[in-house]
């Protein structure tokens, strides 16, 4: 294992040791190392106080930034490497289940490890000797692929309500099983989980989405009651049958679509869109009496609205929300060879050129979710061909790309204001119908006519 340690990290360790201080690699880095994975961030723990860390590194040409000084953490930059160094901590007094009331420093690495969440995350590697400190048998649990709380699960969950969601997230990320006592303690901790900030919840949900099989995390969230707490709209999809359409209920179908997005390395936006694309279905489901099948009219619009509510609650950035909602709202196109060229151009204009690849991807995920077997993507492939042919023609698909703009209209005597927008919109419709109309002369003539009728 020693050979995996970055030489710069060994140099940093030597600096601490020369100053008479202990330093350990801790957290995810040790877990990943024991699992033979690549290490992405270096988290270090030391008995030196943040002031001592700062002094010792600065006198050895290191840079120190007080990134999390409240929690005893500083970021050390040394020879182009960056690592987080945290003074041994104990977290004793929790009164609100959100975060410790105060952070006090601990004397030993063992004490520091005892405040960590899971045994697999409570292993330290002494540097530079690489001696393993593993008081809770985390290495054994990693081998057995088990997520187990350090100490008594119910108490540990009571201290910090994010931990149950972290357990589920790690299960999804690592493909591990949550040990029984730890799993059984989750439902009893839900009232504490409720107090956790939405940003922290969102970060864990993002990590579930980023895992290779997100369904594992969302199924566990549902089974433990966490889904009802954080995304009740998705929980409601469970058991909503879609006979006549799909063999899966809306929940199962959404998870399959999301797994497809993950398996194909799709973006965070697409994974969210796949998960939430049908979330409005329970609200619009109706039984067609004559055929005996369910219908879900306009579910894409209802789903897009609900998406916004969910994603705003989870504090996603507005740009992410807008993109996901747009994809969800437009996911229901059903291409046939009967589409006219004008219909294809309208499709491009509605989706937006930049979103075309993503809407095809979402549709593929949706189709995959019908059965999870032998999906038939031929209609998408045909649409892609048609769209690409039309794009080559170089026509205008947005108002910005019309042969004339608002200024040209005003120069021709049309006043500014609302009418200008109405005219430009209609000009675009005309050009989508017939690209040959996209010349300044023709558009000005049409604009004059519209103005006469409506101005
Ligand atoms: P990742 O690969 O996601 O970074 P990680 O294990 O490094 O996984 P972090 O959130 O970076 O997770 O936390 C670093 C370490 O801090 C954890 O391994 C764990 O020891 C400890 N830790 C983090 N969050 C908590 C928490 N809520 N309660 C207790 N210990 C925690
Ligand atoms: Mg980490």
Short mmCIF file of C-alpha atoms and ligand atoms in Angstrom, two decimals:
data_model
loop_
_atom_site.label_atom_id
_atom_site.label_comp_id
_atom_site.label_asym_id
_atom_site.label_seq_id
_atom_site.Cartn_x
_atom_site.Cartn_y
_atom_site.Cartn_z
CA UNK A 1 0.00 0.00 0.00
CA UNK A 2 2.94 2.33 0.73
CA UNK A 3 3.73 2.56 -2.96
CA UNK A 4 0.41 4.34 -3.54
CA UNK A 5 1.38 7.25 -1.31
CA UNK A 6 2.26 10.34 -3.28
CA UNK A 7 5.91 11.37 -2.67
CA UNK A 8 4.79 14.96 -1.94
CA UNK A 9 2.52 13.64 0.80
CA UNK A 10 5.48 11.82 2.29
CA UNK A 11 7.41 15.10 2.30
CA UNK A 12 4.55 16.84 4.09
CA UNK A 13 4.49 14.00 6.62
CA UNK A 14 8.24 14.42 7.21
CA UNK A 15 7.74 18.14 7.89
CA UNK A 16 5.15 17.31 10.58
CA UNK A 17 7.26 14.54 12.08
CA UNK A 18 10.31 16.82 12.26
CA UNK A 19 8.18 19.29 14.21
CA UNK A 20 7.28 16.50 16.65
CA UNK A 21 3.70 16.15 15.33
CA UNK A 22 1.68 13.13 14.23
CA UNK A 23 -0.05 13.04 10.85
CA UNK A 24 -2.46 10.47 9.38
CA UNK A 25 -4.27 9.91 6.15
CA UNK A 26 -7.97 9.49 7.04
CA UNK A 27 -11.51 9.15 5.66
CA UNK A 28 -12.36 8.26 2.08
CA UNK A 29 -8.72 8.19 0.99
CA UNK A 30 -7.89 5.25 3.27
CA UNK A 31 -11.13 3.47 2.38
CA UNK A 32 -10.43 3.87 -1.33
CA UNK A 33 -6.86 2.74 -0.89
CA UNK A 34 -7.95 -0.44 0.92
CA UNK A 35 -10.40 -1.10 -1.91
CA UNK A 36 -7.61 -0.69 -4.46
CA UNK A 37 -9.20 2.43 -5.92
CA UNK A 38 -7.65 5.67 -7.06
CA UNK A 39 -7.56 8.30 -4.35
CA UNK A 40 -9.15 11.63 -5.20
CA UNK A 41 -8.65 13.81 -2.16
CA UNK A 42 -6.11 13.78 0.58
CA UNK A 43 -7.70 14.22 4.00
CA UNK A 44 -5.19 14.38 6.81
CA UNK A 45 -5.60 14.41 10.59
CA UNK A 46 -3.02 15.69 13.05
CA UNK A 47 -2.46 16.43 16.73
CA UNK A 48 -1.11 19.87 15.73
CA UNK A 49 -3.52 22.77 16.26
CA UNK A 50 -4.55 24.77 13.17
CA UNK A 51 -2.11 27.52 14.29
CA UNK A 52 0.71 24.98 14.60
CA UNK A 53 -0.13 23.50 11.17
CA UNK A 54 -0.02 26.99 9.69
CA UNK A 55 3.31 27.86 11.32
CA UNK A 56 5.01 24.59 10.48
CA UNK A 57 3.92 24.58 6.81
CA UNK A 58 4.65 28.27 6.22
CA UNK A 59 8.18 27.88 7.59
CA UNK A 60 8.65 25.08 5.03
CA UNK A 61 7.50 27.07 1.98
CA UNK A 62 3.97 25.73 2.15
CA UNK A 63 0.83 27.83 1.72
CA UNK A 64 -2.03 27.53 4.19
CA UNK A 65 -5.63 28.68 3.68
CA UNK A 66 -8.01 28.65 6.65
CA UNK A 67 -10.84 26.99 4.68
CA UNK A 68 -12.71 25.41 7.59
CA UNK A 69 -11.05 26.92 10.59
CA UNK A 70 -14.31 26.64 12.61
CA UNK A 71 -13.99 22.85 12.32
CA UNK A 72 -10.24 22.87 12.82
CA UNK A 73 -9.52 22.41 9.11
CA UNK A 74 -6.99 24.22 6.95
CA UNK A 75 -6.03 23.60 3.33
CA UNK A 76 -2.33 23.07 2.80
CA UNK A 77 -0.80 23.78 -0.60
CA UNK A 78 2.63 22.32 -1.03
CA UNK A 79 4.52 21.80 -4.30
CA UNK A 80 1.31 22.07 -6.35
CA UNK A 81 -0.52 19.51 -4.22
CA UNK A 82 -3.42 20.39 -2.01
CA UNK A 83 -4.68 18.59 1.09
CA UNK A 84 -7.06 19.25 3.93
CA UNK A 85 -5.49 19.02 7.36
CA UNK A 86 -7.82 18.74 10.35
CA UNK A 87 -6.81 18.75 13.97
CA UNK A 88 -7.97 15.62 15.89
CA UNK A 89 -11.55 16.31 16.86
CA UNK A 90 -14.27 15.05 19.08
CA UNK A 91 -17.87 16.04 18.58
CA UNK A 92 -19.63 15.78 21.85
CA UNK A 93 -22.64 18.03 22.13
CA UNK A 94 -25.32 17.82 19.51
CA UNK A 95 -28.58 19.45 20.39
CA UNK A 96 -30.24 19.86 17.02
CA UNK A 97 -29.10 16.89 14.92
CA UNK A 98 -27.63 19.28 12.37
CA UNK A 99 -24.10 19.87 13.51
CA UNK A 100 -22.16 19.82 16.75
CA UNK A 101 -22.72 22.81 19.01
CA UNK A 102 -19.02 23.18 19.48
CA UNK A 103 -15.98 21.45 18.12
CA UNK A 104 -13.43 20.40 20.65
CA UNK A 105 -10.06 18.94 19.89
CA UNK A 106 -9.15 15.37 20.79
CA UNK A 107 -5.88 14.09 22.16
CA UNK A 108 -5.48 10.93 20.10
CA UNK A 109 -6.20 9.62 16.64
CA UNK A 110 -8.34 6.87 18.20
CA UNK A 111 -10.63 9.47 19.74
CA UNK A 112 -10.82 11.31 16.43
CA UNK A 113 -11.75 8.08 14.63
CA UNK A 114 -14.51 7.36 17.16
CA UNK A 115 -16.51 10.44 16.09
CA UNK A 116 -16.57 9.36 12.45
CA UNK A 117 -19.72 7.90 10.90
CA UNK A 118 -18.96 4.40 9.60
CA UNK A 119 -16.28 1.85 10.42
CA UNK A 120 -15.02 1.93 6.81
CA UNK A 121 -14.50 5.70 7.22
CA UNK A 122 -12.82 5.40 10.63
CA UNK A 123 -9.46 3.97 9.60
CA UNK A 124 -6.25 6.00 9.71
CA UNK A 125 -2.92 5.45 8.02
CA UNK A 126 0.02 6.80 9.97
CA UNK A 127 2.44 8.74 7.76
CA UNK A 128 5.03 8.15 6.57
CA UNK A 129 5.18 4.67 8.17
CA UNK A 130 1.82 3.58 6.66
CA UNK A 131 0.89 1.80 9.88
CA UNK A 132 -2.86 1.16 9.91
CA UNK A 133 -4.91 2.36 12.90
CA UNK A 134 -8.25 0.54 12.73
CA UNK A 135 -9.92 0.39 16.17
CA UNK A 136 -13.39 -0.47 14.80
CA UNK A 137 -12.39 -3.22 12.35
CA UNK A 138 -13.23 -1.09 9.35
CA UNK A 139 -10.91 -3.06 7.08
CA UNK A 140 -12.86 -6.22 7.86
CA UNK A 141 -16.16 -4.47 7.07
CA UNK A 142 -14.71 -3.17 3.79
CA UNK A 143 -13.78 -6.76 2.89
CA UNK A 144 -17.31 -7.91 3.73
CA UNK A 145 -18.69 -4.87 1.90
CA UNK A 146 -20.63 -3.71 4.95
CA UNK A 147 -21.62 -0.21 6.04
CA UNK A 148 -21.73 -0.20 9.82
CA UNK A 149 -21.98 2.71 12.23
CA UNK A 150 -19.13 3.38 14.61
CA UNK A 151 -20.75 2.63 17.99
CA UNK A 152 -24.48 2.50 18.50
CA UNK A 153 -26.31 3.31 15.27
CA UNK A 154 -29.40 4.94 16.79
CA UNK A 155 -27.28 7.29 18.86
CA UNK A 156 -24.96 8.18 15.97
CA UNK A 157 -27.93 8.95 13.72
CA UNK A 158 -29.44 11.09 16.45
CA UNK A 159 -26.29 13.21 16.57
CA UNK A 160 -26.37 14.00 12.87
CA UNK A 161 -29.44 13.35 10.74
CA UNK A 162 -27.41 13.33 7.53
CA UNK A 163 -25.76 10.03 8.45
CA UNK A 164 -28.68 7.75 7.39
CA UNK A 165 -28.63 9.36 3.95
CA UNK A 166 -24.85 9.03 3.83
CA UNK A 167 -25.24 5.30 4.59
CA UNK A 168 -27.62 4.95 1.65
CA UNK A 169 -25.39 7.05 -0.59
CA UNK A 170 -22.33 4.92 0.20
CA UNK A 171 -24.38 1.76 -0.45
CA UNK A 172 -25.22 3.10 -3.89
CA UNK A 173 -21.72 4.40 -4.58
CA UNK A 174 -19.79 1.36 -3.39
CA UNK A 175 -22.36 -1.38 -3.95
CA UNK A 176 -22.08 -2.29 -0.25
CA UNK A 177 -24.82 -3.62 2.06
CA UNK A 178 -25.96 -1.61 5.08
CA UNK A 179 -25.41 -3.79 8.15
CA UNK A 180 -28.69 -4.79 9.82
CA UNK A 181 -28.50 -2.83 13.08
CA UNK A 182 -27.45 0.28 11.15
CA UNK A 183 -30.26 -0.20 8.63
CA UNK A 184 -32.86 -0.85 11.35
CA UNK A 185 -31.92 2.41 13.07
CA UNK A 186 -32.84 4.59 10.09
CA UNK A 187 -36.66 4.70 10.41
CA UNK A 188 -36.34 5.76 14.06
CA UNK A 189 -34.05 8.64 13.10
CA UNK A 190 -36.28 10.26 10.47
CA UNK A 191 -37.39 13.09 12.74
CA UNK A 192 -33.72 14.04 13.10
CA UNK A 193 -33.06 13.65 9.35
CA UNK A 194 -35.81 16.16 8.74
CA UNK A 195 -33.72 18.90 10.33
CA UNK A 196 -30.78 18.56 7.98
CA UNK A 197 -30.22 21.44 5.56
CA UNK A 198 -31.44 20.88 1.99
CA UNK A 199 -28.00 21.66 0.57
CA UNK A 200 -26.46 18.73 2.45
CA UNK A 201 -29.33 16.48 1.34
CA UNK A 202 -28.87 17.58 -2.26
CA UNK A 203 -25.15 16.81 -2.21
CA UNK A 204 -25.89 13.25 -1.11
CA UNK A 205 -28.63 12.86 -3.73
CA UNK A 206 -26.16 14.08 -6.34
CA UNK A 207 -23.72 11.40 -5.21
CA UNK A 208 -26.43 8.73 -5.50
CA UNK A 209 -27.16 10.00 -9.00
CA UNK A 210 -23.46 9.95 -9.87
CA UNK A 211 -23.11 6.32 -8.78
CA UNK A 212 -23.17 3.55 -11.35
CA UNK A 213 -26.53 2.15 -10.19
CA UNK A 214 -28.61 4.99 -8.72
CA UNK A 215 -31.65 2.70 -8.33
CA UNK A 216 -29.85 1.01 -5.47
CA UNK A 217 -29.77 4.28 -3.53
CA UNK A 218 -33.33 5.35 -4.37
CA UNK A 219 -34.76 1.93 -3.54
CA UNK A 220 -33.00 2.06 -0.18
CA UNK A 221 -34.25 5.59 0.39
CA UNK A 222 -37.79 4.36 -0.19
CA UNK A 223 -37.46 1.28 1.99
CA UNK A 224 -36.07 3.28 4.91
CA UNK A 225 -38.53 6.19 4.70
CA UNK A 226 -35.91 8.73 3.58
CA UNK A 227 -37.53 9.17 0.17
CA UNK A 228 -40.88 10.13 1.68
CA UNK A 229 -39.07 12.75 3.71
CA UNK A 230 -36.98 14.34 0.97
CA UNK A 231 -38.75 13.55 -2.34
CA UNK A 232 -42.33 12.52 -1.47
CA UNK A 233 -43.33 13.12 -5.10
CA UNK A 234 -41.12 10.21 -6.18
CA UNK A 235 -42.26 8.02 -3.31
CA UNK A 236 -45.86 8.45 -4.54
CA UNK A 237 -44.91 6.90 -7.88
CA UNK A 238 -44.35 3.55 -6.18
CA UNK A 239 -47.14 1.12 -7.02
CA UNK A 240 -48.67 3.40 -9.67
CA UNK A 241 -49.40 0.76 -12.31
CA UNK A 242 -49.34 1.67 -16.01
CA UNK A 243 -51.03 -1.35 -17.58
CA UNK A 244 -51.37 -0.98 -21.30
CA UNK A 245 -48.22 1.13 -21.49
CA UNK A 246 -45.45 -0.38 -19.40
CA UNK A 247 -44.86 -3.49 -17.41
CA UNK A 248 -43.40 -1.39 -14.55
CA UNK A 249 -45.00 0.98 -12.11
CA UNK A 250 -43.99 4.64 -12.47
CA UNK A 251 -41.33 4.32 -9.74
CA UNK A 252 -39.68 1.24 -11.24
CA UNK A 253 -39.77 2.76 -14.72
CA UNK A 254 -38.16 6.00 -13.49
CA UNK A 255 -35.35 4.11 -11.74
CA UNK A 256 -34.64 2.04 -14.85
CA UNK A 257 -34.43 5.21 -16.92
CA UNK A 258 -32.07 6.75 -14.36
CA UNK A 259 -29.87 3.63 -14.29
CA UNK A 260 -29.65 3.81 -18.08
CA UNK A 261 -28.53 7.45 -17.82
CA UNK A 262 -25.86 6.43 -15.30
CA UNK A 263 -24.71 3.39 -17.29
CA UNK A 264 -24.20 5.64 -20.31
CA UNK A 265 -22.33 8.30 -18.34
CA UNK A 266 -24.96 10.96 -18.96
CA UNK A 267 -24.71 14.35 -17.24
CA UNK A 268 -26.18 15.22 -13.84
CA UNK A 269 -29.01 17.11 -15.59
CA UNK A 270 -29.93 14.08 -17.67
CA UNK A 271 -29.86 11.75 -14.68
CA UNK A 272 -32.21 14.11 -12.86
CA UNK A 273 -34.45 14.38 -15.90
CA UNK A 274 -34.55 10.59 -16.26
CA UNK A 275 -35.46 10.22 -12.58
CA UNK A 276 -38.18 12.86 -12.63
CA UNK A 277 -39.52 12.73 -16.21
CA UNK A 278 -42.78 11.00 -15.24
CA UNK A 279 -43.18 12.35 -11.72
CA UNK A 280 -46.54 13.97 -12.57
CA UNK A 281 -48.09 10.69 -13.74
CA UNK A 282 -49.88 9.81 -10.48
CA UNK A 283 -51.77 13.11 -10.75
CA UNK A 284 -53.03 12.68 -14.31
CA UNK A 285 -53.63 8.94 -14.52
CA UNK A 286 -57.11 8.08 -15.75
CA UNK A 287 -58.67 4.77 -16.75
CA UNK A 288 -60.00 4.65 -20.29
CA UNK A 289 -63.22 2.67 -19.84
CA UNK A 290 -63.50 1.39 -23.39
CA UNK A 291 -59.95 0.09 -23.80
CA UNK A 292 -59.34 -0.68 -20.12
CA UNK A 293 -55.88 0.98 -20.19
CA UNK A 294 -54.57 3.94 -18.23
CA UNK A 295 -53.97 7.28 -19.90
CA UNK A 296 -51.56 9.97 -18.73
CA UNK A 297 -52.50 13.03 -20.77
CA UNK A 298 -50.22 16.05 -20.42
CA UNK A 299 -48.12 14.30 -17.81
CA UNK A 300 -44.96 15.88 -19.22
CA UNK A 301 -46.22 19.37 -18.36
CA UNK A 302 -47.34 18.41 -14.87
CA UNK A 303 -44.02 16.58 -14.39
CA UNK A 304 -42.03 19.65 -15.46
CA UNK A 305 -43.89 21.83 -12.93
CA UNK A 306 -43.36 19.33 -10.13
CA UNK A 307 -39.73 19.06 -11.09
CA UNK A 308 -39.26 22.72 -10.49
CA UNK A 309 -40.83 22.46 -7.03
CA UNK A 310 -38.61 19.51 -6.07
CA UNK A 311 -35.42 21.00 -7.45
CA UNK A 312 -36.02 24.40 -5.88
CA UNK A 313 -36.57 22.67 -2.55
CA UNK A 314 -33.27 20.84 -3.02
CA UNK A 315 -31.57 24.16 -3.83
CA UNK A 316 -30.30 23.21 -7.26
CA UNK A 317 -28.86 26.15 -9.23
CA UNK A 318 -31.43 27.85 -11.48
CA UNK A 319 -29.59 26.93 -14.68
CA UNK A 320 -29.75 23.24 -13.75
CA UNK A 321 -33.44 23.51 -12.85
CA UNK A 322 -34.29 25.26 -16.14
CA UNK A 323 -32.45 22.69 -18.21
CA UNK A 324 -33.99 19.67 -16.45
CA UNK A 325 -37.50 21.14 -16.59
CA UNK A 326 -37.16 21.89 -20.29
CA UNK A 327 -36.02 18.34 -21.06
CA UNK A 328 -38.82 16.83 -18.97
CA UNK A 329 -41.45 19.04 -20.58
CA UNK A 330 -40.31 18.03 -24.06
CA UNK A 331 -39.62 14.34 -23.51
CA UNK A 332 -42.83 13.02 -25.09
CA UNK A 333 -42.22 13.53 -28.81
CA UNK A 334 -43.21 10.52 -30.91
CA UNK A 335 -41.53 10.66 -34.29
CA UNK A 336 -43.08 9.02 -37.34
CA UNK A 337 -42.08 9.14 -41.00
CA UNK A 338 -45.16 11.27 -41.63
CA UNK A 339 -43.52 14.30 -39.98
CA UNK A 340 -43.18 17.06 -42.59
CA UNK A 341 -39.94 19.01 -42.92
CA UNK A 342 -41.75 21.93 -41.26
CA UNK A 343 -42.62 19.65 -38.32
CA UNK A 344 -38.96 18.65 -37.99
CA UNK A 345 -37.92 22.33 -38.10
CA UNK A 346 -40.49 23.18 -35.40
CA UNK A 347 -39.14 20.34 -33.29
CA UNK A 348 -35.60 21.77 -33.59
CA UNK A 349 -36.87 25.26 -32.71
CA UNK A 350 -38.84 24.01 -29.71
CA UNK A 351 -36.05 21.87 -28.26
CA UNK A 352 -33.21 24.26 -29.13
CA UNK A 353 -30.17 23.13 -31.10
CA UNK A 354 -28.02 22.89 -27.98
CA UNK A 355 -30.46 20.51 -26.32
CA UNK A 356 -31.03 18.10 -29.20
CA UNK A 357 -28.48 15.50 -28.16
CA UNK A 358 -29.80 15.57 -24.61
CA UNK A 359 -33.43 15.12 -25.60
CA UNK A 360 -32.48 12.09 -27.71
CA UNK A 361 -30.58 10.72 -24.73
CA UNK A 362 -33.53 11.26 -22.40
CA UNK A 363 -35.86 9.59 -24.86
CA UNK A 364 -33.52 6.59 -25.09
CA UNK A 365 -33.49 6.34 -21.30
CA UNK A 366 -37.29 6.53 -21.28
CA UNK A 367 -37.63 3.81 -23.93
CA UNK A 368 -35.13 1.64 -22.06
CA UNK A 369 -37.28 2.07 -18.95
CA UNK A 370 -40.31 0.54 -20.69
CA UNK A 371 -38.88 -2.92 -20.25
CA UNK A 372 -35.17 -2.83 -19.53
CA UNK A 373 -34.80 -5.35 -22.38
CA UNK A 374 -34.15 -5.08 -26.11
CA UNK A 375 -35.15 -1.46 -26.41
CA UNK A 376 -36.08 -0.30 -29.91
CA UNK A 377 -34.52 3.06 -30.69
CA UNK A 378 -35.22 3.03 -34.44
CA UNK A 379 -37.65 5.92 -34.37
CA UNK A 380 -35.08 8.11 -32.60
CA UNK A 381 -32.40 7.15 -35.09
CA UNK A 382 -34.67 8.11 -37.96
CA UNK A 383 -35.46 11.45 -36.33
CA UNK A 384 -31.75 12.15 -35.78
CA UNK A 385 -31.17 11.58 -39.51
CA UNK A 386 -33.98 13.91 -40.49
CA UNK A 387 -32.87 16.61 -38.03
CA UNK A 388 -29.26 16.44 -39.23
CA UNK A 389 -30.33 16.79 -42.85
CA UNK A 390 -32.44 19.83 -42.04
CA UNK A 391 -29.70 21.40 -39.90
CA UNK A 392 -27.36 21.19 -42.90
CA UNK A 393 -29.72 23.47 -44.81
CA UNK A 394 -28.69 26.25 -42.43
CA UNK A 395 -32.16 27.70 -41.94
CA UNK A 396 -33.18 29.89 -38.96
CA UNK A 397 -34.51 28.14 -35.86
CA UNK A 398 -34.54 31.14 -33.54
CA UNK A 399 -35.66 34.76 -33.78
CA UNK A 400 -32.02 35.77 -33.45
CA UNK A 401 -31.20 33.96 -36.69
CA UNK A 402 -33.88 35.57 -38.83
CA UNK A 403 -32.69 37.66 -41.80
CA UNK A 404 -34.01 40.78 -40.04
CA UNK A 405 -34.20 41.87 -36.43
CA UNK A 406 -36.17 44.28 -34.25
CA UNK A 407 -34.03 47.23 -35.36
CA UNK A 408 -34.80 46.59 -39.03
CA UNK A 409 -38.51 46.51 -38.23
CA UNK A 410 -38.33 49.80 -36.35
CA UNK A 411 -36.35 51.37 -39.19
CA UNK A 412 -39.24 50.33 -41.45
CA UNK A 413 -41.65 52.30 -39.26
CA UNK A 414 -42.99 49.64 -36.89
CA UNK A 415 -43.02 51.03 -33.34
CA UNK A 416 -41.16 49.26 -30.52
CA UNK A 417 -43.00 47.45 -27.77
CA UNK A 418 -45.14 44.36 -27.59
CA UNK A 419 -46.13 44.28 -31.25
CA UNK A 420 -42.48 43.91 -32.22
CA UNK A 421 -42.20 40.66 -30.29
CA UNK A 422 -45.46 39.37 -31.76
CA UNK A 423 -44.28 40.10 -35.30
CA UNK A 424 -40.85 38.49 -34.80
CA UNK A 425 -42.50 35.36 -33.41
CA UNK A 426 -44.76 35.10 -36.40
CA UNK A 427 -41.88 35.68 -38.79
CA UNK A 428 -40.08 32.76 -37.20
CA UNK A 429 -43.20 30.58 -37.62
CA UNK A 430 -43.31 31.56 -41.29
CA UNK A 431 -39.64 30.71 -41.79
CA UNK A 432 -40.01 27.39 -39.98
CA UNK A 433 -42.81 26.57 -42.41
CA UNK A 434 -40.89 27.79 -45.44
CA UNK A 435 -37.18 28.72 -45.09
CA UNK A 436 -37.27 30.40 -48.54
CA UNK A 437 -39.09 33.31 -46.86
CA UNK A 438 -36.01 34.14 -44.79
CA UNK A 439 -34.81 37.14 -46.79
CA UNK A 440 -34.95 40.79 -45.61
CA UNK A 441 -37.33 41.82 -48.41
CA UNK A 442 -39.81 39.01 -47.88
CA UNK A 443 -39.78 39.28 -44.11
CA UNK A 444 -40.28 43.07 -44.20
CA UNK A 445 -43.23 42.63 -46.51
CA UNK A 446 -44.81 40.01 -44.24
CA UNK A 447 -44.09 42.16 -41.18
CA UNK A 448 -45.85 45.12 -42.80
CA UNK A 449 -48.89 42.94 -43.44
CA UNK A 450 -49.04 41.68 -39.85
CA UNK A 451 -48.65 45.23 -38.53
CA UNK A 452 -51.53 46.43 -40.69
CA UNK A 453 -53.75 43.64 -39.37
CA UNK A 454 -52.79 43.86 -35.70
CA UNK A 455 -50.82 47.04 -35.06
P1 LIG B 1 -16.14 10.80 -0.65
O1 LIG B 1 -15.51 9.78 -1.51
O2 LIG B 1 -17.55 11.06 -0.97
O3 LIG B 1 -15.35 12.07 -0.48
P2 LIG B 1 -15.55 10.48 2.14
O4 LIG B 1 -15.60 9.30 3.03
O5 LIG B 1 -14.21 11.12 1.96
O6 LIG B 1 -16.20 10.06 0.78
P3 LIG B 1 -16.42 13.02 3.09
O7 LIG B 1 -17.79 13.58 3.12
O8 LIG B 1 -15.40 13.66 2.24
O9 LIG B 1 -16.59 11.49 2.71
O10 LIG B 1 -15.92 12.99 4.60
C1 LIG B 1 -14.59 12.64 4.97
C2 LIG B 1 -14.61 11.82 6.25
O11 LIG B 1 -15.15 12.59 7.32
C3 LIG B 1 -15.48 10.58 6.20
O12 LIG B 1 -14.76 9.48 5.65
C4 LIG B 1 -15.82 10.38 7.65
O13 LIG B 1 -14.75 9.78 8.35
C5 LIG B 1 -15.96 11.80 8.16
N1 LIG B 1 -17.35 12.30 8.06
C6 LIG B 1 -17.88 13.01 7.05
N2 LIG B 1 -19.15 13.34 7.30
C7 LIG B 1 -19.45 12.84 8.49
C8 LIG B 1 -20.61 12.86 9.32
N3 LIG B 1 -21.73 13.43 8.93
N4 LIG B 1 -20.52 12.24 10.53
C9 LIG B 1 -19.39 11.64 10.93
N5 LIG B 1 -18.27 11.59 10.20
C10 LIG B 1 -18.29 12.17 9.02
MG1 LIG B 2 -13.85 12.97 0.87
#
